[in-house]
Amino acid sequence: MTAQLIDGVALSRQLRGEVAGRAARLTAEGHRPGLAVILVGDDPASAVYVRNKVKACEECGLHSVLERYPATLSEAELLARVAALNDDDSIDGILVQMPLPRHIDAQKVIAAIDTAKDVDGFSVHSAGTLTTGLPGLRPCTPYGCMKLIESTGRSLKGLHAVVIGRSNTVGKPMALLLLQAHATVTVCHSATPDLALHTRQADVVVAAVGRRNTLTADMVKPGAIVIDVGMNRNDEGKLCGDVDFAAVREVAGWITPVPGGVGPMTITMLLFNTLEAAEARRAGA
Ligand code: GUN
């Protein structure tokens, strides 16, 4: 049986429509949700990412500000910009694009962002709310993966989920979100001796490693939900994920393609977080 495709482009379109509607309502009440994006340095890939974030904001009726600085910007200057944006009432979300130049302590910068405006969900505070199950802003990529899984209509309660990768931005928060949805969760990583032993028992596999062909067809339980967070290039230079898509789709029940799966959802959840931050700030104001 061939797996059903989980279409991240279609789901993104639907969710962005919802964001646009809610943003229009807030705007009519006198507060247009706003996102500030800070880019330090001239990394071309980062420039493309931030441009896409700003463009997506505009398409959904959100206010957006892009601040670009040279790689020579000092840590103190960046912290001063973050402090100014914390105090700026027209800004509900602050995103400092990573990676930062080496002379800037990224953790210090993330910690300086007002927790109510931490739309990346990267702060220790946001990680704490996720760990304890308190309301808070969730990291965009794993949050998007949860929406993709939800779109299959299968309840996660009682399912066994395997996360491959333990990064602070994807693997760890992904495991916590799955746990919160009542899955039994295993986290595998580079020191896991027999990855296939775990994935073969999984009803849900989330691959977030950054290495192509990490998950092959023989490692997948028939009917499983497979979410591919990877963004790699194959020998022909074509974008591909961590999953051997052509073979795994013949075994899995549902699968996300690359491109067109998790990728579009990451920006969509950033918009969603900005909107939620705006709504929360208005409710608290
Ligand atoms: N660099 C690559 N992805 C991201 C992201 O989601 N947020 C930030 N701040 N930087 C990134």
mmCIF file of C-alpha atoms and ligand atoms in Angstrom:
data_model
loop_
_atom_site.group_PDB
_atom_site.id
_atom_site.type_symbol
_atom_site.label_atom_id
_atom_site.label_comp_id
_atom_site.label_asym_id
_atom_site.label_seq_id
_atom_site.Cartn_x
_atom_site.Cartn_y
_atom_site.Cartn_z
ATOM 1 C CA MET A 1 0.000 0.000 0.000
ATOM 2 C CA THR A 2 1.268 3.464 -0.861
ATOM 3 C CA ALA A 3 1.231 6.013 1.952
ATOM 4 C CA GLN A 4 -1.062 9.014 1.929
ATOM 5 C CA LEU A 5 0.868 12.237 1.454
ATOM 6 C CA ILE A 6 0.589 14.801 4.233
ATOM 7 C CA ASP A 7 0.472 18.033 2.279
ATOM 8 C CA GLY A 8 2.272 20.799 4.195
ATOM 9 C CA VAL A 9 1.535 23.351 1.492
ATOM 10 C CA ALA A 10 -2.240 22.794 1.684
ATOM 11 C CA LEU A 11 -2.255 22.716 5.499
ATOM 12 C CA SER A 12 -0.137 25.887 5.585
ATOM 13 C CA ARG A 13 -2.572 27.627 3.252
ATOM 14 C CA GLN A 14 -5.479 26.654 5.498
ATOM 15 C CA LEU A 15 -3.732 27.759 8.714
ATOM 16 C CA ARG A 16 -2.471 31.002 7.166
ATOM 17 C CA GLY A 17 -6.070 31.749 6.181
ATOM 18 C CA GLU A 18 -7.022 31.306 9.831
ATOM 19 C CA VAL A 19 -4.141 33.559 10.939
ATOM 20 C CA ALA A 20 -5.191 36.223 8.400
ATOM 21 C CA GLY A 21 -8.787 36.169 9.685
ATOM 22 C CA ARG A 22 -7.787 36.474 13.333
ATOM 23 C CA ALA A 23 -5.172 39.129 12.513
ATOM 24 C CA ALA A 24 -7.821 41.163 10.653
ATOM 25 C CA ARG A 25 -10.064 40.997 13.732
ATOM 26 C CA LEU A 26 -7.270 42.265 16.014
ATOM 27 C CA THR A 27 -6.386 44.964 13.486
ATOM 28 C CA ALA A 28 -10.020 46.115 13.417
ATOM 29 C CA GLU A 29 -9.831 46.389 17.216
ATOM 30 C CA GLY A 30 -6.838 48.730 16.820
ATOM 31 C CA HIS A 31 -3.900 46.398 17.156
ATOM 32 C CA ARG A 32 -2.248 44.931 14.092
ATOM 33 C CA PRO A 33 -0.045 41.987 15.162
ATOM 34 C CA GLY A 34 3.609 42.737 14.486
ATOM 35 C CA LEU A 35 6.792 40.681 14.055
ATOM 36 C CA ALA A 36 10.332 42.063 14.192
ATOM 37 C CA VAL A 37 13.071 40.032 12.537
ATOM 38 C CA ILE A 38 16.734 40.809 13.175
ATOM 39 C CA LEU A 39 19.412 39.565 10.810
ATOM 40 C CA VAL A 40 23.069 40.073 11.695
ATOM 41 C CA GLY A 41 25.659 39.443 8.970
ATOM 42 C CA ASP A 42 25.334 38.566 5.314
ATOM 43 C CA ASP A 43 24.792 34.810 5.218
ATOM 44 C CA PRO A 44 22.844 34.330 1.946
ATOM 45 C CA ALA A 45 20.715 31.423 3.221
ATOM 46 C CA SER A 46 19.685 33.403 6.330
ATOM 47 C CA ALA A 47 18.817 36.384 4.117
ATOM 48 C CA VAL A 48 16.448 34.190 2.081
ATOM 49 C CA TYR A 49 14.851 32.743 5.248
ATOM 50 C CA VAL A 50 14.176 36.148 6.801
ATOM 51 C CA ARG A 51 12.832 37.553 3.540
ATOM 52 C CA ASN A 52 10.372 34.643 3.358
ATOM 53 C CA LYS A 53 9.299 35.276 6.962
ATOM 54 C CA VAL A 54 8.644 38.961 6.314
ATOM 55 C CA LYS A 55 6.811 38.205 3.042
ATOM 56 C CA ALA A 56 4.579 35.647 4.785
ATOM 57 C CA CYS A 57 3.686 38.247 7.434
ATOM 58 C CA GLU A 58 2.626 40.719 4.779
ATOM 59 C CA GLU A 59 0.495 38.098 3.011
ATOM 60 C CA CYS A 60 -1.404 37.441 6.253
ATOM 61 C CA GLY A 61 -1.905 41.104 7.128
ATOM 62 C CA LEU A 62 0.672 41.153 9.928
ATOM 63 C CA HIS A 63 2.938 44.140 10.470
ATOM 64 C CA SER A 64 6.596 43.198 10.033
ATOM 65 C CA VAL A 65 9.914 44.913 10.514
ATOM 66 C CA LEU A 66 13.206 43.598 9.170
ATOM 67 C CA GLU A 67 16.344 44.986 10.788
ATOM 68 C CA ARG A 68 19.598 44.101 9.033
ATOM 69 C CA TYR A 69 22.980 44.723 10.625
ATOM 70 C CA PRO A 70 26.566 44.058 9.536
ATOM 71 C CA ALA A 71 28.462 41.120 11.073
ATOM 72 C CA THR A 72 30.510 43.674 13.008
ATOM 73 C CA LEU A 73 27.505 44.615 15.196
ATOM 74 C CA SER A 74 28.528 44.239 18.836
ATOM 75 C CA GLU A 75 26.681 42.076 21.331
ATOM 76 C CA ALA A 76 25.834 45.189 23.387
ATOM 77 C CA GLU A 77 24.334 46.897 20.308
ATOM 78 C CA LEU A 78 22.224 43.833 19.511
ATOM 79 C CA LEU A 79 21.023 43.584 23.120
ATOM 80 C CA ALA A 80 20.068 47.264 22.972
ATOM 81 C CA ARG A 81 17.973 46.626 19.823
ATOM 82 C CA VAL A 82 16.233 43.684 21.504
ATOM 83 C CA ALA A 83 15.495 45.860 24.556
ATOM 84 C CA ALA A 84 13.999 48.560 22.312
ATOM 85 C CA LEU A 85 11.777 46.009 20.557
ATOM 86 C CA ASN A 86 10.701 44.591 23.940
ATOM 87 C CA ASP A 87 9.407 48.086 24.751
ATOM 88 C CA ASP A 88 7.837 48.665 21.329
ATOM 89 C CA ASP A 89 4.080 48.170 21.685
ATOM 90 C CA SER A 90 3.611 47.628 17.924
ATOM 91 C CA ILE A 91 5.796 44.498 18.115
ATOM 92 C CA ASP A 92 4.347 41.218 19.442
ATOM 93 C CA GLY A 93 7.079 38.840 18.282
ATOM 94 C CA ILE A 94 10.860 39.140 18.096
ATOM 95 C CA LEU A 95 12.959 36.742 16.057
ATOM 96 C CA VAL A 96 16.739 36.975 15.976
ATOM 97 C CA GLN A 97 17.876 34.865 13.047
ATOM 98 C CA MET A 98 20.435 32.173 13.915
ATOM 99 C CA PRO A 99 23.298 31.578 13.545
ATOM 100 C CA LEU A 100 24.763 34.784 14.969
ATOM 101 C CA PRO A 101 28.410 35.832 14.432
ATOM 102 C CA ARG A 102 30.757 34.047 16.844
ATOM 103 C CA HIS A 103 31.506 37.123 18.977
ATOM 104 C CA ILE A 104 27.823 37.274 20.024
ATOM 105 C CA ASP A 105 26.488 34.926 22.715
ATOM 106 C CA ALA A 106 23.249 33.597 21.183
ATOM 107 C CA GLN A 107 21.914 32.341 24.539
ATOM 108 C CA LYS A 108 22.348 35.786 26.061
ATOM 109 C CA VAL A 109 20.436 37.347 23.165
ATOM 110 C CA ILE A 110 17.608 34.808 23.356
ATOM 111 C CA ALA A 111 17.377 35.368 27.124
ATOM 112 C CA ALA A 112 17.041 39.123 26.526
ATOM 113 C CA ILE A 113 13.846 38.716 24.471
ATOM 114 C CA ASP A 114 10.656 39.421 26.436
ATOM 115 C CA THR A 115 9.229 35.933 27.088
ATOM 116 C CA ALA A 116 5.811 37.129 25.863
ATOM 117 C CA LYS A 117 7.450 37.957 22.488
ATOM 118 C CA ASP A 118 9.598 34.792 22.138
ATOM 119 C CA VAL A 119 7.868 33.564 18.962
ATOM 120 C CA ASP A 120 10.746 31.158 18.183
ATOM 121 C CA GLY A 121 10.078 29.450 21.511
ATOM 122 C CA PHE A 122 13.852 29.118 21.989
ATOM 123 C CA SER A 123 14.142 30.688 25.458
ATOM 124 C CA VAL A 124 14.709 28.763 28.674
ATOM 125 C CA HIS A 125 11.350 30.135 29.848
ATOM 126 C CA SER A 126 9.521 28.763 26.790
ATOM 127 C CA ALA A 127 11.328 25.424 27.159
ATOM 128 C CA GLY A 128 10.181 25.377 30.797
ATOM 129 C CA THR A 129 6.540 26.020 29.944
ATOM 130 C CA LEU A 130 6.672 23.205 27.387
ATOM 131 C CA THR A 131 8.296 20.818 29.857
ATOM 132 C CA THR A 132 5.747 21.550 32.562
ATOM 133 C CA GLY A 133 2.754 21.706 30.213
ATOM 134 C CA LEU A 134 2.004 25.350 30.976
ATOM 135 C CA PRO A 135 0.658 27.611 28.222
ATOM 136 C CA GLY A 136 3.464 29.211 26.232
ATOM 137 C CA LEU A 137 5.040 29.716 22.833
ATOM 138 C CA ARG A 138 6.176 26.501 21.154
ATOM 139 C CA PRO A 139 9.173 26.146 18.791
ATOM 140 C CA CYS A 140 7.825 26.508 15.258
ATOM 141 C CA THR A 141 9.172 23.390 13.513
ATOM 142 C CA PRO A 142 8.007 20.783 16.060
ATOM 143 C CA TYR A 143 4.756 22.695 16.504
ATOM 144 C CA GLY A 144 4.248 22.437 12.723
ATOM 145 C CA CYS A 145 5.028 18.705 12.858
ATOM 146 C CA MET A 146 2.265 18.276 15.463
ATOM 147 C CA LYS A 147 -0.218 20.030 13.155
ATOM 148 C CA LEU A 148 0.832 17.733 10.302
ATOM 149 C CA ILE A 149 0.307 14.647 12.492
ATOM 150 C CA GLU A 150 -3.077 15.994 13.690
ATOM 151 C CA SER A 151 -4.125 16.440 10.051
ATOM 152 C CA THR A 152 -4.024 12.650 9.562
ATOM 153 C CA GLY A 153 -6.952 12.397 11.989
ATOM 154 C CA ARG A 154 -5.140 9.761 14.087
ATOM 155 C CA SER A 155 -5.062 10.280 17.828
ATOM 156 C CA LEU A 156 -1.570 10.054 19.316
ATOM 157 C CA LYS A 157 -2.900 8.671 22.584
ATOM 158 C CA GLY A 158 -1.201 5.357 23.282
ATOM 159 C CA LEU A 159 0.877 5.390 20.093
ATOM 160 C CA HIS A 160 4.624 4.829 20.164
ATOM 161 C CA ALA A 161 6.519 7.763 18.673
ATOM 162 C CA VAL A 162 10.212 7.730 17.842
ATOM 163 C CA VAL A 163 12.049 11.024 17.389
ATOM 164 C CA ILE A 164 15.408 10.815 15.647
ATOM 165 C CA GLY A 165 17.534 13.787 16.719
ATOM 166 C CA ARG A 166 17.891 15.606 20.026
ATOM 167 C CA SER A 167 18.455 19.257 19.100
ATOM 168 C CA ASN A 168 17.079 21.977 21.365
ATOM 169 C CA THR A 169 15.132 23.470 18.450
ATOM 170 C CA VAL A 170 13.510 20.311 17.037
ATOM 171 C CA GLY A 171 14.208 16.903 18.628
ATOM 172 C CA LYS A 172 13.770 17.724 22.321
ATOM 173 C CA PRO A 173 10.673 19.968 21.986
ATOM 174 C CA MET A 174 9.186 17.464 19.506
ATOM 175 C CA ALA A 175 9.495 14.682 22.087
ATOM 176 C CA LEU A 176 7.811 16.859 24.720
ATOM 177 C CA LEU A 177 4.924 17.819 22.414
ATOM 178 C CA LEU A 178 4.334 14.152 21.550
ATOM 179 C CA LEU A 179 4.449 13.268 25.241
ATOM 180 C CA GLN A 180 1.908 15.996 25.980
ATOM 181 C CA ALA A 181 -0.334 14.399 23.325
ATOM 182 C CA HIS A 182 -0.134 11.107 25.296
ATOM 183 C CA ALA A 183 2.237 9.224 22.995
ATOM 184 C CA THR A 184 4.901 6.912 24.387
ATOM 185 C CA VAL A 185 8.094 8.576 23.228
ATOM 186 C CA THR A 186 11.588 7.326 22.426
ATOM 187 C CA VAL A 187 14.333 9.771 21.472
ATOM 188 C CA CYS A 188 17.125 8.339 19.328
ATOM 189 C CA HIS A 189 20.354 10.127 18.408
ATOM 190 C CA SER A 190 23.868 9.715 17.069
ATOM 191 C CA ALA A 191 24.889 7.462 19.974
ATOM 192 C CA THR A 192 21.878 5.119 19.621
ATOM 193 C CA PRO A 193 23.440 1.736 18.714
ATOM 194 C CA ASP A 194 20.532 0.202 16.786
ATOM 195 C CA LEU A 195 18.222 2.873 15.396
ATOM 196 C CA ALA A 196 16.132 0.419 13.358
ATOM 197 C CA LEU A 197 15.302 -1.588 16.503
ATOM 198 C CA HIS A 198 13.383 1.449 17.746
ATOM 199 C CA THR A 199 11.910 2.796 14.505
ATOM 200 C CA ARG A 200 10.488 -0.622 13.526
ATOM 201 C CA GLN A 201 8.261 -0.483 16.621
ATOM 202 C CA ALA A 202 7.117 3.088 16.006
ATOM 203 C CA ASP A 203 3.619 4.166 14.996
ATOM 204 C CA VAL A 204 5.058 7.649 14.386
ATOM 205 C CA VAL A 205 8.603 8.506 13.306
ATOM 206 C CA VAL A 206 9.905 12.068 13.220
ATOM 207 C CA ALA A 207 13.277 12.277 11.482
ATOM 208 C CA ALA A 208 15.236 15.411 12.379
ATOM 209 C CA VAL A 209 18.871 14.551 11.836
ATOM 210 C CA GLY A 210 20.055 16.452 8.771
ATOM 211 C CA ARG A 211 21.382 13.392 6.928
ATOM 212 C CA ARG A 212 19.681 11.857 3.923
ATOM 213 C CA ASN A 213 18.567 8.217 3.896
ATOM 214 C CA THR A 214 18.652 8.052 7.701
ATOM 215 C CA LEU A 215 15.285 6.284 7.593
ATOM 216 C CA THR A 216 14.968 3.511 5.013
ATOM 217 C CA ALA A 217 11.979 1.285 4.172
ATOM 218 C CA ASP A 218 13.238 -1.707 6.195
ATOM 219 C CA MET A 219 13.228 0.506 9.318
ATOM 220 C CA VAL A 220 9.533 1.422 9.115
ATOM 221 C CA LYS A 221 6.508 -0.371 10.550
ATOM 222 C CA PRO A 222 3.765 -0.787 7.924
ATOM 223 C CA GLY A 223 1.148 1.958 8.260
ATOM 224 C CA ALA A 224 3.318 4.298 10.355
ATOM 225 C CA ILE A 225 3.142 8.099 10.190
ATOM 226 C CA VAL A 226 6.495 9.433 8.938
ATOM 227 C CA ILE A 227 7.407 13.093 9.382
ATOM 228 C CA ASP A 228 10.563 14.266 7.628
ATOM 229 C CA VAL A 229 12.166 17.405 9.060
ATOM 230 C CA GLY A 230 15.400 17.020 7.060
ATOM 231 C CA MET A 231 16.553 19.556 4.473
ATOM 232 C CA ASN A 232 19.468 18.083 2.554
ATOM 233 C CA ARG A 233 20.756 17.961 -1.010
ATOM 234 C CA ASN A 234 21.141 14.721 -2.976
ATOM 235 C CA ASP A 235 23.951 13.986 -5.465
ATOM 236 C CA GLU A 236 22.071 15.901 -8.185
ATOM 237 C CA GLY A 237 21.758 18.918 -5.869
ATOM 238 C CA LYS A 238 18.010 18.380 -5.428
ATOM 239 C CA LEU A 239 16.384 19.123 -2.050
ATOM 240 C CA CYS A 240 15.691 15.953 -0.049
ATOM 241 C CA GLY A 241 14.874 15.022 3.525
ATOM 242 C CA ASP A 242 16.236 12.483 6.018
ATOM 243 C CA VAL A 243 13.866 9.784 4.745
ATOM 244 C CA ASP A 244 14.297 7.562 1.689
ATOM 245 C CA PHE A 245 10.977 8.903 0.435
ATOM 246 C CA ALA A 246 10.412 6.707 -2.657
ATOM 247 C CA ALA A 247 10.881 3.443 -0.735
ATOM 248 C CA VAL A 248 9.371 4.458 2.626
ATOM 249 C CA ARG A 249 6.150 5.696 1.023
ATOM 250 C CA GLU A 250 5.474 2.080 -0.056
ATOM 251 C CA VAL A 251 5.494 0.963 3.611
ATOM 252 C CA ALA A 252 4.217 3.918 5.660
ATOM 253 C CA GLY A 253 0.575 4.893 6.135
ATOM 254 C CA TRP A 254 1.228 8.634 5.920
ATOM 255 C CA ILE A 255 4.348 10.545 4.924
ATOM 256 C CA THR A 256 5.440 14.164 4.478
ATOM 257 C CA PRO A 257 7.301 15.006 1.247
ATOM 258 C CA VAL A 258 10.407 17.209 1.011
ATOM 259 C CA PRO A 259 9.873 19.845 -0.234
ATOM 260 C CA GLY A 260 6.224 20.563 0.599
ATOM 261 C CA GLY A 261 5.915 18.943 4.023
ATOM 262 C CA VAL A 262 7.427 20.374 7.194
ATOM 263 C CA GLY A 263 9.184 23.304 5.447
ATOM 264 C CA PRO A 264 6.151 25.545 4.791
ATOM 265 C CA MET A 265 4.741 24.736 8.231
ATOM 266 C CA THR A 266 7.709 26.283 10.076
ATOM 267 C CA ILE A 267 6.946 29.796 8.807
ATOM 268 C CA THR A 268 3.215 29.207 9.230
ATOM 269 C CA MET A 269 3.702 28.401 12.925
ATOM 270 C CA LEU A 270 5.847 31.523 13.307
ATOM 271 C CA LEU A 271 2.866 33.543 12.035
ATOM 272 C CA PHE A 272 0.590 31.564 14.341
ATOM 273 C CA ASN A 273 2.869 32.251 17.334
ATOM 274 C CA THR A 274 3.013 35.961 16.486
ATOM 275 C CA LEU A 275 -0.772 36.083 16.333
ATOM 276 C CA GLU A 276 -1.116 34.153 19.620
ATOM 277 C CA ALA A 277 1.436 36.459 21.262
ATOM 278 C CA ALA A 278 -0.543 39.478 20.017
ATOM 279 C CA GLU A 279 -3.837 38.065 21.282
ATOM 280 C CA ALA A 280 -2.292 37.200 24.665
ATOM 281 C CA ARG A 281 -0.733 40.677 25.009
ATOM 282 C CA ARG A 282 -4.053 42.331 24.148
ATOM 283 C CA ALA A 283 -5.929 40.118 26.609
ATOM 284 C CA GLY A 284 -3.376 40.955 29.306
ATOM 285 C CA ALA A 285 -3.181 44.665 28.506
HETATM 286 N N1 GUN B 1 17.837 29.796 11.716
HETATM 287 C C1 GUN B 1 17.359 28.711 11.051
HETATM 288 N N2 GUN B 1 16.094 28.439 11.467
HETATM 289 C C2 GUN B 1 15.781 29.360 12.402
HETATM 290 C C3 GUN B 1 14.604 29.606 13.185
HETATM 291 O O1 GUN B 1 13.602 28.896 13.111
HETATM 292 N N3 GUN B 1 14.668 30.669 14.029
HETATM 293 C C4 GUN B 1 15.774 31.457 14.140
HETATM 294 N N4 GUN B 1 15.743 32.467 14.994
HETATM 295 N N5 GUN B 1 16.874 31.250 13.426
HETATM 296 C C5 GUN B 1 16.873 30.212 12.555
#
